[in-house]
JSON list of C-alpha atoms in Angstrom, two decimals:
[
{"chain": "A", "resi": 802, "resn": "UNK", "atom": "CA", "xyz": [99.83, 112.32, 109.18]},
{"chain": "A", "resi": 803, "resn": "UNK", "atom": "CA", "xyz": [98.65, 111.97, 105.86]},
{"chain": "A", "resi": 804, "resn": "UNK", "atom": "CA", "xyz": [95.00, 112.24, 105.45]},
{"chain": "A", "resi": 805, "resn": "UNK", "atom": "CA", "xyz": [92.89, 110.44, 102.65]},
{"chain": "A", "resi": 806, "resn": "UNK", "atom": "CA", "xyz": [89.43, 111.37, 101.27]},
{"chain": "A", "resi": 807, "resn": "UNK", "atom": "CA", "xyz": [87.52, 108.99, 98.44]},
{"chain": "A", "resi": 808, "resn": "UNK", "atom": "CA", "xyz": [84.78, 109.53, 96.54]},
{"chain": "A", "resi": 809, "resn": "UNK", "atom": "CA", "xyz": [81.73, 108.84, 96.77]},
{"chain": "A", "resi": 810, "resn": "UNK", "atom": "CA", "xyz": [81.45, 106.78, 99.62]},
{"chain": "A", "resi": 811, "resn": "UNK", "atom": "CA", "xyz": [79.01, 104.44, 97.44]},
{"chain": "A", "resi": 812, "resn": "UNK", "atom": "CA", "xyz": [78.37, 103.62, 93.80]},
{"chain": "A", "resi": 813, "resn": "UNK", "atom": "CA", "xyz": [76.01, 101.22, 92.07]},
{"chain": "A", "resi": 814, "resn": "UNK", "atom": "CA", "xyz": [76.07, 100.45, 88.81]},
{"chain": "A", "resi": 815, "resn": "UNK", "atom": "CA", "xyz": [74.92, 98.36, 86.31]},
{"chain": "A", "resi": 816, "resn": "UNK", "atom": "CA", "xyz": [76.87, 95.83, 84.34]},
{"chain": "A", "resi": 817, "resn": "UNK", "atom": "CA", "xyz": [78.42, 96.74, 81.59]},
{"chain": "A", "resi": 818, "resn": "UNK", "atom": "CA", "xyz": [78.73, 100.75, 82.69]},
{"chain": "A", "resi": 819, "resn": "UNK", "atom": "CA", "xyz": [81.72, 102.44, 83.36]},
{"chain": "A", "resi": 820, "resn": "UNK", "atom": "CA", "xyz": [83.14, 104.24, 86.62]},
{"chain": "A", "resi": 821, "resn": "UNK", "atom": "CA", "xyz": [85.87, 106.59, 88.16]},
{"chain": "A", "resi": 822, "resn": "UNK", "atom": "CA", "xyz": [86.96, 106.97, 91.52]},
{"chain": "A", "resi": 823, "resn": "UNK", "atom": "CA", "xyz": [88.57, 109.60, 93.48]},
{"chain": "A", "resi": 824, "resn": "UNK", "atom": "CA", "xyz": [90.84, 109.46, 95.64]},
{"chain": "A", "resi": 825, "resn": "UNK", "atom": "CA", "xyz": [92.61, 112.89, 97.74]},
{"chain": "A", "resi": 826, "resn": "UNK", "atom": "CA", "xyz": [95.16, 113.22, 99.25]},
{"chain": "A", "resi": 827, "resn": "UNK", "atom": "CA", "xyz": [96.87, 115.71, 102.02]},
{"chain": "A", "resi": 828, "resn": "UNK", "atom": "CA", "xyz": [100.75, 116.08, 101.65]},
{"chain": "A", "resi": 829, "resn": "UNK", "atom": "CA", "xyz": [103.13, 114.41, 99.08]},
{"chain": "A", "resi": 830, "resn": "UNK", "atom": "CA", "xyz": [103.55, 110.85, 98.88]},
{"chain": "A", "resi": 831, "resn": "UNK", "atom": "CA", "xyz": [105.79, 108.40, 98.18]},
{"chain": "A", "resi": 832, "resn": "UNK", "atom": "CA", "xyz": [103.34, 105.73, 98.27]},
{"chain": "A", "resi": 833, "resn": "UNK", "atom": "CA", "xyz": [99.68, 106.22, 97.26]},
{"chain": "A", "resi": 834, "resn": "UNK", "atom": "CA", "xyz": [98.20, 102.10, 96.30]},
{"chain": "A", "resi": 835, "resn": "UNK", "atom": "CA", "xyz": [94.59, 101.01, 95.22]},
{"chain": "A", "resi": 836, "resn": "UNK", "atom": "CA", "xyz": [92.98, 97.86, 97.14]},
{"chain": "A", "resi": 837, "resn": "UNK", "atom": "CA", "xyz": [89.79, 96.07, 96.40]},
{"chain": "A", "resi": 838, "resn": "UNK", "atom": "CA", "xyz": [88.22, 94.19, 99.73]},
{"chain": "A", "resi": 839, "resn": "UNK", "atom": "CA", "xyz": [86.09, 91.45, 98.83]},
{"chain": "A", "resi": 840, "resn": "UNK", "atom": "CA", "xyz": [82.54, 90.33, 100.60]},
{"chain": "A", "resi": 841, "resn": "UNK", "atom": "CA", "xyz": [84.37, 88.15, 101.99]},
{"chain": "A", "resi": 842, "resn": "UNK", "atom": "CA", "xyz": [87.45, 91.05, 103.44]},
{"chain": "A", "resi": 843, "resn": "UNK", "atom": "CA", "xyz": [90.15, 89.80, 101.08]},
{"chain": "A", "resi": 844, "resn": "UNK", "atom": "CA", "xyz": [92.00, 92.81, 100.42]},
{"chain": "A", "resi": 845, "resn": "UNK", "atom": "CA", "xyz": [93.84, 92.37, 97.14]},
{"chain": "A", "resi": 846, "resn": "UNK", "atom": "CA", "xyz": [96.42, 94.71, 95.99]},
{"chain": "A", "resi": 847, "resn": "UNK", "atom": "CA", "xyz": [95.38, 96.92, 92.44]},
{"chain": "A", "resi": 848, "resn": "UNK", "atom": "CA", "xyz": [98.15, 99.47, 91.08]},
{"chain": "A", "resi": 849, "resn": "UNK", "atom": "CA", "xyz": [100.61, 100.79, 93.07]},
{"chain": "A", "resi": 850, "resn": "UNK", "atom": "CA", "xyz": [100.87, 104.41, 91.63]},
{"chain": "A", "resi": 851, "resn": "UNK", "atom": "CA", "xyz": [102.63, 106.83, 93.44]},
{"chain": "A", "resi": 852, "resn": "UNK", "atom": "CA", "xyz": [102.61, 108.80, 90.08]},
{"chain": "A", "resi": 853, "resn": "UNK", "atom": "CA", "xyz": [101.46, 108.30, 86.43]},
{"chain": "A", "resi": 854, "resn": "UNK", "atom": "CA", "xyz": [98.92, 106.54, 84.35]},
{"chain": "A", "resi": 855, "resn": "UNK", "atom": "CA", "xyz": [99.11, 102.33, 84.77]},
{"chain": "A", "resi": 856, "resn": "UNK", "atom": "CA", "xyz": [96.63, 99.64, 82.93]},
{"chain": "A", "resi": 857, "resn": "UNK", "atom": "CA", "xyz": [95.58, 96.17, 84.07]},
{"chain": "A", "resi": 858, "resn": "UNK", "atom": "CA", "xyz": [92.53, 94.35, 81.92]},
{"chain": "A", "resi": 859, "resn": "UNK", "atom": "CA", "xyz": [89.86, 96.86, 82.35]},
{"chain": "A", "resi": 860, "resn": "UNK", "atom": "CA", "xyz": [91.20, 98.89, 85.73]},
{"chain": "A", "resi": 861, "resn": "UNK", "atom": "CA", "xyz": [93.40, 101.83, 85.28]},
{"chain": "A", "resi": 862, "resn": "UNK", "atom": "CA", "xyz": [94.61, 104.31, 87.65]},
{"chain": "A", "resi": 863, "resn": "UNK", "atom": "CA", "xyz": [96.18, 107.75, 87.59]},
{"chain": "A", "resi": 864, "resn": "UNK", "atom": "CA", "xyz": [97.54, 109.92, 89.86]},
{"chain": "A", "resi": 865, "resn": "UNK", "atom": "CA", "xyz": [98.94, 113.51, 89.41]},
{"chain": "A", "resi": 866, "resn": "UNK", "atom": "CA", "xyz": [101.11, 113.40, 92.59]},
{"chain": "A", "resi": 867, "resn": "UNK", "atom": "CA", "xyz": [101.35, 117.32, 91.73]},
{"chain": "A", "resi": 868, "resn": "UNK", "atom": "CA", "xyz": [98.01, 118.00, 92.44]},
{"chain": "A", "resi": 869, "resn": "UNK", "atom": "CA", "xyz": [97.52, 115.57, 95.23]},
{"chain": "A", "resi": 870, "resn": "UNK", "atom": "CA", "xyz": [94.88, 112.93, 93.83]},
{"chain": "A", "resi": 871, "resn": "UNK", "atom": "CA", "xyz": [94.50, 109.73, 92.11]},
{"chain": "A", "resi": 872, "resn": "UNK", "atom": "CA", "xyz": [91.75, 108.01, 90.35]},
{"chain": "A", "resi": 873, "resn": "UNK", "atom": "CA", "xyz": [90.61, 104.48, 89.86]},
{"chain": "A", "resi": 874, "resn": "UNK", "atom": "CA", "xyz": [88.99, 103.40, 86.49]},
{"chain": "A", "resi": 875, "resn": "UNK", "atom": "CA", "xyz": [86.61, 100.72, 86.33]},
{"chain": "A", "resi": 876, "resn": "UNK", "atom": "CA", "xyz": [85.23, 99.67, 82.37]},
{"chain": "A", "resi": 877, "resn": "UNK", "atom": "CA", "xyz": [82.67, 97.57, 81.93]},
{"chain": "A", "resi": 878, "resn": "UNK", "atom": "CA", "xyz": [81.92, 96.74, 85.31]},
{"chain": "A", "resi": 879, "resn": "UNK", "atom": "CA", "xyz": [81.42, 93.61, 86.12]},
{"chain": "A", "resi": 880, "resn": "UNK", "atom": "CA", "xyz": [79.37, 91.67, 89.07]},
{"chain": "A", "resi": 881, "resn": "UNK", "atom": "CA", "xyz": [82.34, 90.28, 90.59]},
{"chain": "A", "resi": 882, "resn": "UNK", "atom": "CA", "xyz": [83.71, 94.08, 90.72]},
{"chain": "A", "resi": 883, "resn": "UNK", "atom": "CA", "xyz": [81.05, 94.76, 93.51]},
{"chain": "A", "resi": 884, "resn": "UNK", "atom": "CA", "xyz": [83.01, 94.98, 97.16]},
{"chain": "A", "resi": 885, "resn": "UNK", "atom": "CA", "xyz": [84.45, 98.33, 98.55]},
{"chain": "A", "resi": 886, "resn": "UNK", "atom": "CA", "xyz": [87.77, 99.68, 97.06]},
{"chain": "A", "resi": 887, "resn": "UNK", "atom": "CA", "xyz": [90.33, 101.57, 99.46]},
{"chain": "A", "resi": 888, "resn": "UNK", "atom": "CA", "xyz": [92.87, 103.75, 98.13]},
{"chain": "A", "resi": 889, "resn": "UNK", "atom": "CA", "xyz": [96.22, 104.30, 100.67]},
{"chain": "A", "resi": 890, "resn": "UNK", "atom": "CA", "xyz": [99.04, 106.66, 100.64]},
{"chain": "A", "resi": 891, "resn": "UNK", "atom": "CA", "xyz": [102.16, 107.05, 103.14]},
{"chain": "A", "resi": 892, "resn": "UNK", "atom": "CA", "xyz": [105.54, 108.40, 103.21]},
{"chain": "A", "resi": 893, "resn": "UNK", "atom": "CA", "xyz": [108.95, 106.58, 103.26]},
{"chain": "A", "resi": 894, "resn": "UNK", "atom": "CA", "xyz": [108.70, 104.60, 105.71]},
{"chain": "A", "resi": 895, "resn": "UNK", "atom": "CA", "xyz": [105.95, 102.34, 104.09]},
{"chain": "A", "resi": 896, "resn": "UNK", "atom": "CA", "xyz": [103.14, 102.81, 106.80]},
{"chain": "A", "resi": 897, "resn": "UNK", "atom": "CA", "xyz": [99.69, 103.62, 104.79]},
{"chain": "A", "resi": 898, "resn": "UNK", "atom": "CA", "xyz": [97.12, 105.81, 105.60]},
{"chain": "A", "resi": 899, "resn": "UNK", "atom": "CA", "xyz": [93.86, 104.19, 104.08]},
{"chain": "A", "resi": 900, "resn": "UNK", "atom": "CA", "xyz": [90.68, 106.12, 103.23]},
{"chain": "A", "resi": 901, "resn": "UNK", "atom": "CA", "xyz": [87.09, 105.14, 103.95]},
{"chain": "A", "resi": 902, "resn": "UNK", "atom": "CA", "xyz": [86.90, 103.65, 101.15]},
{"chain": "A", "resi": 903, "resn": "UNK", "atom": "CA", "xyz": [84.03, 103.51, 97.99]},
{"chain": "A", "resi": 904, "resn": "UNK", "atom": "CA", "xyz": [81.72, 100.53, 98.55]},
{"chain": "A", "resi": 905, "resn": "UNK", "atom": "CA", "xyz": [81.07, 99.46, 94.57]},
{"chain": "A", "resi": 906, "resn": "UNK", "atom": "CA", "xyz": [77.64, 97.36, 93.87]},
{"chain": "A", "resi": 907, "resn": "UNK", "atom": "CA", "xyz": [77.31, 96.20, 90.25]},
{"chain": "A", "resi": 908, "resn": "UNK", "atom": "CA", "xyz": [74.06, 94.90, 89.42]},
{"chain": "A", "resi": 909, "resn": "UNK", "atom": "CA", "xyz": [73.22, 92.02, 86.12]},
{"chain": "B", "resi": 1379, "resn": "UNK", "atom": "CA", "xyz": [102.28, 87.29, 93.55]},
{"chain": "B", "resi": 1380, "resn": "UNK", "atom": "CA", "xyz": [103.66, 86.84, 96.94]},
{"chain": "B", "resi": 1381, "resn": "UNK", "atom": "CA", "xyz": [101.23, 84.93, 99.94]},
{"chain": "B", "resi": 1382, "resn": "UNK", "atom": "CA", "xyz": [100.68, 86.07, 102.97]},
{"chain": "B", "resi": 1383, "resn": "UNK", "atom": "CA", "xyz": [98.79, 83.92, 105.21]},
{"chain": "B", "resi": 1384, "resn": "UNK", "atom": "CA", "xyz": [97.06, 84.34, 108.32]},
{"chain": "B", "resi": 1385, "resn": "UNK", "atom": "CA", "xyz": [95.53, 81.79, 110.75]},
{"chain": "B", "resi": 1386, "resn": "UNK", "atom": "CA", "xyz": [92.44, 81.77, 111.77]},
{"chain": "B", "resi": 1387, "resn": "UNK", "atom": "CA", "xyz": [90.46, 82.65, 109.83]},
{"chain": "B", "resi": 1388, "resn": "UNK", "atom": "CA", "xyz": [87.70, 82.87, 112.46]},
{"chain": "B", "resi": 1389, "resn": "UNK", "atom": "CA", "xyz": [87.88, 82.93, 116.83]},
{"chain": "B", "resi": 1390, "resn": "UNK", "atom": "CA", "xyz": [85.12, 83.45, 119.50]},
{"chain": "B", "resi": 1391, "resn": "UNK", "atom": "CA", "xyz": [86.44, 83.34, 122.78]},
{"chain": "B", "resi": 1392, "resn": "UNK", "atom": "CA", "xyz": [85.12, 84.14, 126.19]},
{"chain": "B", "resi": 1393, "resn": "UNK", "atom": "CA", "xyz": [85.69, 87.60, 127.51]},
{"chain": "B", "resi": 1394, "resn": "UNK", "atom": "CA", "xyz": [88.75, 87.74, 129.68]},
{"chain": "B", "resi": 1395, "resn": "UNK", "atom": "CA", "xyz": [90.92, 84.81, 127.60]},
{"chain": "B", "resi": 1396, "resn": "UNK", "atom": "CA", "xyz": [93.75, 85.49, 125.32]},
{"chain": "B", "resi": 1397, "resn": "UNK", "atom": "CA", "xyz": [94.01, 84.83, 121.53]},
{"chain": "B", "resi": 1398, "resn": "UNK", "atom": "CA", "xyz": [96.58, 84.39, 119.09]},
{"chain": "B", "resi": 1399, "resn": "UNK", "atom": "CA", "xyz": [96.84, 85.51, 115.84]},
{"chain": "B", "resi": 1400, "resn": "UNK", "atom": "CA", "xyz": [99.27, 83.73, 113.71]},
{"chain": "B", "resi": 1401, "resn": "UNK", "atom": "CA", "xyz": [100.46, 86.19, 110.17]},
{"chain": "B", "resi": 1402, "resn": "UNK", "atom": "CA", "xyz": [102.58, 83.90, 108.01]},
{"chain": "B", "resi": 1403, "resn": "UNK", "atom": "CA", "xyz": [104.47, 84.90, 104.36]},
{"chain": "B", "resi": 1404, "resn": "UNK", "atom": "CA", "xyz": [104.60, 81.84, 102.89]},
{"chain": "B", "resi": 1405, "resn": "UNK", "atom": "CA", "xyz": [107.06, 82.48, 99.81]},
{"chain": "B", "resi": 1406, "resn": "UNK", "atom": "CA", "xyz": [109.19, 85.56, 100.94]},
{"chain": "B", "resi": 1407, "resn": "UNK", "atom": "CA", "xyz": [110.90, 86.64, 104.17]},
{"chain": "B", "resi": 1408, "resn": "UNK", "atom": "CA", "xyz": [109.33, 89.80, 105.80]},
{"chain": "B", "resi": 1409, "resn": "UNK", "atom": "CA", "xyz": [111.71, 91.73, 108.09]},
{"chain": "B", "resi": 1410, "resn": "UNK", "atom": "CA", "xyz": [109.13, 94.47, 108.20]},
{"chain": "B", "resi": 1411, "resn": "UNK", "atom": "CA", "xyz": [104.72, 93.23, 108.39]},
{"chain": "B", "resi": 1412, "resn": "UNK", "atom": "CA", "xyz": [102.36, 95.47, 109.65]},
{"chain": "B", "resi": 1413, "resn": "UNK", "atom": "CA", "xyz": [98.60, 94.65, 111.63]},
{"chain": "B", "resi": 1414, "resn": "UNK", "atom": "CA", "xyz": [95.60, 96.83, 111.14]},
{"chain": "B", "resi": 1415, "resn": "UNK", "atom": "CA", "xyz": [92.09, 96.60, 112.32]},
{"chain": "B", "resi": 1416, "resn": "UNK", "atom": "CA", "xyz": [89.21, 96.83, 110.96]},
{"chain": "B", "resi": 1417, "resn": "UNK", "atom": "CA", "xyz": [85.63, 97.55, 112.32]},
{"chain": "B", "resi": 1418, "resn": "UNK", "atom": "CA", "xyz": [82.24, 96.21, 110.19]},
{"chain": "B", "resi": 1419, "resn": "UNK", "atom": "CA", "xyz": [81.83, 99.09, 107.37]},
{"chain": "B", "resi": 1420, "resn": "UNK", "atom": "CA", "xyz": [85.17, 101.20, 108.38]},
{"chain": "B", "resi": 1421, "resn": "UNK", "atom": "CA", "xyz": [88.38, 101.99, 107.00]},
{"chain": "B", "resi": 1422, "resn": "UNK", "atom": "CA", "xyz": [91.59, 99.93, 108.08]},
{"chain": "B", "resi": 1423, "resn": "UNK", "atom": "CA", "xyz": [93.38, 101.09, 110.63]},
{"chain": "B", "resi": 1424, "resn": "UNK", "atom": "CA", "xyz": [97.32, 100.92, 111.27]},
{"chain": "B", "resi": 1425, "resn": "UNK", "atom": "CA", "xyz": [98.32, 99.38, 114.81]},
{"chain": "B", "resi": 1426, "resn": "UNK", "atom": "CA", "xyz": [101.30, 98.39, 114.83]},
{"chain": "B", "resi": 1427, "resn": "UNK", "atom": "CA", "xyz": [104.64, 97.46, 112.39]},
{"chain": "B", "resi": 1428, "resn": "UNK", "atom": "CA", "xyz": [106.21, 94.54, 113.36]},
{"chain": "B", "resi": 1429, "resn": "UNK", "atom": "CA", "xyz": [109.72, 94.37, 112.70]},
{"chain": "B", "resi": 1430, "resn": "UNK", "atom": "CA", "xyz": [111.67, 91.09, 113.19]},
{"chain": "B", "resi": 1431, "resn": "UNK", "atom": "CA", "xyz": [113.79, 91.01, 116.11]},
{"chain": "B", "resi": 1432, "resn": "UNK", "atom": "CA", "xyz": [112.81, 94.22, 117.49]},
{"chain": "B", "resi": 1433, "resn": "UNK", "atom": "CA", "xyz": [110.07, 95.63, 119.18]},
{"chain": "B", "resi": 1434, "resn": "UNK", "atom": "CA", "xyz": [106.46, 96.57, 117.41]},
{"chain": "B", "resi": 1435, "resn": "UNK", "atom": "CA", "xyz": [105.99, 100.12, 116.92]},
{"chain": "B", "resi": 1436, "resn": "UNK", "atom": "CA", "xyz": [102.60, 101.07, 118.28]},
{"chain": "B", "resi": 1437, "resn": "UNK", "atom": "CA", "xyz": [100.17, 103.62, 116.50]},
{"chain": "B", "resi": 1438, "resn": "UNK", "atom": "CA", "xyz": [99.07, 106.20, 119.10]},
{"chain": "B", "resi": 1439, "resn": "UNK", "atom": "CA", "xyz": [96.51, 105.29, 120.99]},
{"chain": "B", "resi": 1440, "resn": "UNK", "atom": "CA", "xyz": [96.70, 101.22, 120.23]},
{"chain": "B", "resi": 1441, "resn": "UNK", "atom": "CA", "xyz": [97.57, 99.40, 124.17]},
{"chain": "B", "resi": 1442, "resn": "UNK", "atom": "CA", "xyz": [100.68, 97.85, 123.60]},
{"chain": "B", "resi": 1443, "resn": "UNK", "atom": "CA", "xyz": [100.01, 95.83, 126.93]},
{"chain": "B", "resi": 1444, "resn": "UNK", "atom": "CA", "xyz": [96.87, 95.05, 125.13]},
{"chain": "B", "resi": 1445, "resn": "UNK", "atom": "CA", "xyz": [97.86, 93.94, 121.86]},
{"chain": "B", "resi": 1446, "resn": "UNK", "atom": "CA", "xyz": [101.02, 91.88, 121.90]},
{"chain": "B", "resi": 1447, "resn": "UNK", "atom": "CA", "xyz": [102.82, 91.39, 119.19]},
{"chain": "B", "resi": 1448, "resn": "UNK", "atom": "CA", "xyz": [105.93, 88.58, 118.27]},
{"chain": "B", "resi": 1449, "resn": "UNK", "atom": "CA", "xyz": [107.84, 88.94, 115.17]},
{"chain": "B", "resi": 1450, "resn": "UNK", "atom": "CA", "xyz": [110.07, 86.26, 115.93]},
{"chain": "B", "resi": 1451, "resn": "UNK", "atom": "CA", "xyz": [111.66, 85.27, 112.37]},
{"chain": "B", "resi": 1452, "resn": "UNK", "atom": "CA", "xyz": [111.30, 86.29, 108.57]},
{"chain": "B", "resi": 1453, "resn": "UNK", "atom": "CA", "xyz": [108.51, 84.61, 108.45]},
{"chain": "B", "resi": 1454, "resn": "UNK", "atom": "CA", "xyz": [105.76, 84.83, 110.90]},
{"chain": "B", "resi": 1455, "resn": "UNK", "atom": "CA", "xyz": [104.57, 87.49, 113.38]},
{"chain": "B", "resi": 1456, "resn": "UNK", "atom": "CA", "xyz": [101.68, 86.95, 115.96]},
{"chain": "B", "resi": 1457, "resn": "UNK", "atom": "CA", "xyz": [99.01, 89.24, 117.36]},
{"chain": "B", "resi": 1458, "resn": "UNK", "atom": "CA", "xyz": [98.14, 88.08, 121.10]},
{"chain": "B", "resi": 1459, "resn": "UNK", "atom": "CA", "xyz": [94.78, 90.22, 121.81]},
{"chain": "B", "resi": 1460, "resn": "UNK", "atom": "CA", "xyz": [94.97, 89.68, 125.75]},
{"chain": "B", "resi": 1461, "resn": "UNK", "atom": "CA", "xyz": [92.23, 89.94, 128.16]},
{"chain": "B", "resi": 1462, "resn": "UNK", "atom": "CA", "xyz": [90.02, 90.42, 125.23]},
{"chain": "B", "resi": 1463, "resn": "UNK", "atom": "CA", "xyz": [86.32, 91.98, 126.26]},
{"chain": "B", "resi": 1464, "resn": "UNK", "atom": "CA", "xyz": [83.64, 92.24, 123.24]},
{"chain": "B", "resi": 1465, "resn": "UNK", "atom": "CA", "xyz": [84.90, 96.04, 122.20]},
{"chain": "B", "resi": 1466, "resn": "UNK", "atom": "CA", "xyz": [88.03, 94.19, 120.82]},
{"chain": "B", "resi": 1467, "resn": "UNK", "atom": "CA", "xyz": [85.75, 92.44, 118.86]},
{"chain": "B", "resi": 1468, "resn": "UNK", "atom": "CA", "xyz": [87.02, 93.12, 114.83]},
{"chain": "B", "resi": 1469, "resn": "UNK", "atom": "CA", "xyz": [88.69, 92.00, 111.86]},
{"chain": "B", "resi": 1470, "resn": "UNK", "atom": "CA", "xyz": [92.24, 91.66, 112.02]},
{"chain": "B", "resi": 1471, "resn": "UNK", "atom": "CA", "xyz": [94.31, 92.27, 109.26]},
{"chain": "B", "resi": 1472, "resn": "UNK", "atom": "CA", "xyz": [98.94, 91.49, 108.36]},
{"chain": "B", "resi": 1473, "resn": "UNK", "atom": "CA", "xyz": [100.47, 92.54, 105.36]},
{"chain": "B", "resi": 1474, "resn": "UNK", "atom": "CA", "xyz": [103.89, 92.81, 104.14]},
{"chain": "B", "resi": 1475, "resn": "UNK", "atom": "CA", "xyz": [105.80, 94.39, 101.72]},
{"chain": "B", "resi": 1476, "resn": "UNK", "atom": "CA", "xyz": [107.51, 93.54, 98.76]},
{"chain": "B", "resi": 1477, "resn": "UNK", "atom": "CA", "xyz": [109.55, 96.14, 96.91]},
{"chain": "B", "resi": 1478, "resn": "UNK", "atom": "CA", "xyz": [106.79, 98.18, 96.73]},
{"chain": "B", "resi": 1479, "resn": "UNK", "atom": "CA", "xyz": [103.75, 96.66, 96.48]},
{"chain": "B", "resi": 1480, "resn": "UNK", "atom": "CA", "xyz": [101.78, 95.03, 99.65]},
{"chain": "B", "resi": 1481, "resn": "UNK", "atom": "CA", "xyz": [99.92, 91.87, 100.50]},
{"chain": "B", "resi": 1482, "resn": "UNK", "atom": "CA", "xyz": [97.21, 90.88, 102.46]},
{"chain": "B", "resi": 1483, "resn": "UNK", "atom": "CA", "xyz": [96.36, 88.26, 104.89]},
{"chain": "B", "resi": 1484, "resn": "UNK", "atom": "CA", "xyz": [93.40, 86.97, 104.70]},
{"chain": "B", "resi": 1485, "resn": "UNK", "atom": "CA", "xyz": [92.14, 88.17, 107.89]},
{"chain": "B", "resi": 1486, "resn": "UNK", "atom": "CA", "xyz": [91.20, 86.78, 111.57]},
{"chain": "B", "resi": 1487, "resn": "UNK", "atom": "CA", "xyz": [87.89, 87.72, 112.88]},
{"chain": "B", "resi": 1488, "resn": "UNK", "atom": "CA", "xyz": [87.40, 87.89, 116.04]},
{"chain": "B", "resi": 1489, "resn": "UNK", "atom": "CA", "xyz": [84.40, 87.60, 118.44]},
{"chain": "B", "resi": 1490, "resn": "UNK", "atom": "CA", "xyz": [84.41, 87.99, 122.42]},
{"chain": "B", "resi": 1491, "resn": "UNK", "atom": "CA", "xyz": [81.09, 86.82, 123.56]}
]
């Protein structure tokens, strides 16, 4: 099956800083999504981005499918951005394989 | 966006008993739902794909007789953990797709004592 690797595993930022999270996947995918899991466990879909670039406010994501990686950019980070960011990839059957996540801590 | 609701959010049960977790799509119909399991500080592991009106498809290594999945309607899938043991304690999350976007329920924390 598809292997998904995320880096870095942990990231500590000062409020206002920018960051880039990376996701590498082992095979061609039809589905690539980024999620944020808050401290209470709720998972929120950030981007569906099997290729190309998307932006939503302070967040943006880019997937280079031919090189099998995706990047999530967080600009002007806020304490509410803290949590775990997961990348998940899948094929045509909609089953997603999740990476191990990046634990982001934004300090005031 | 679409809303997926899980119930209960927290459940504590005694070892050897069974517990049922419900996953509902509140404002859309979901022919397919997915059940995941997450251990503390770990990633999500897909347990099974729940298909409305048919048997669930379980991932390798998941005991189908222990984790019973029923998807009897287009808005409800249930996961029953049978004869629960402390090692079954975990965070269970369901999801459903709308188009290409996946929406997750709030998750259910199961503690078996």
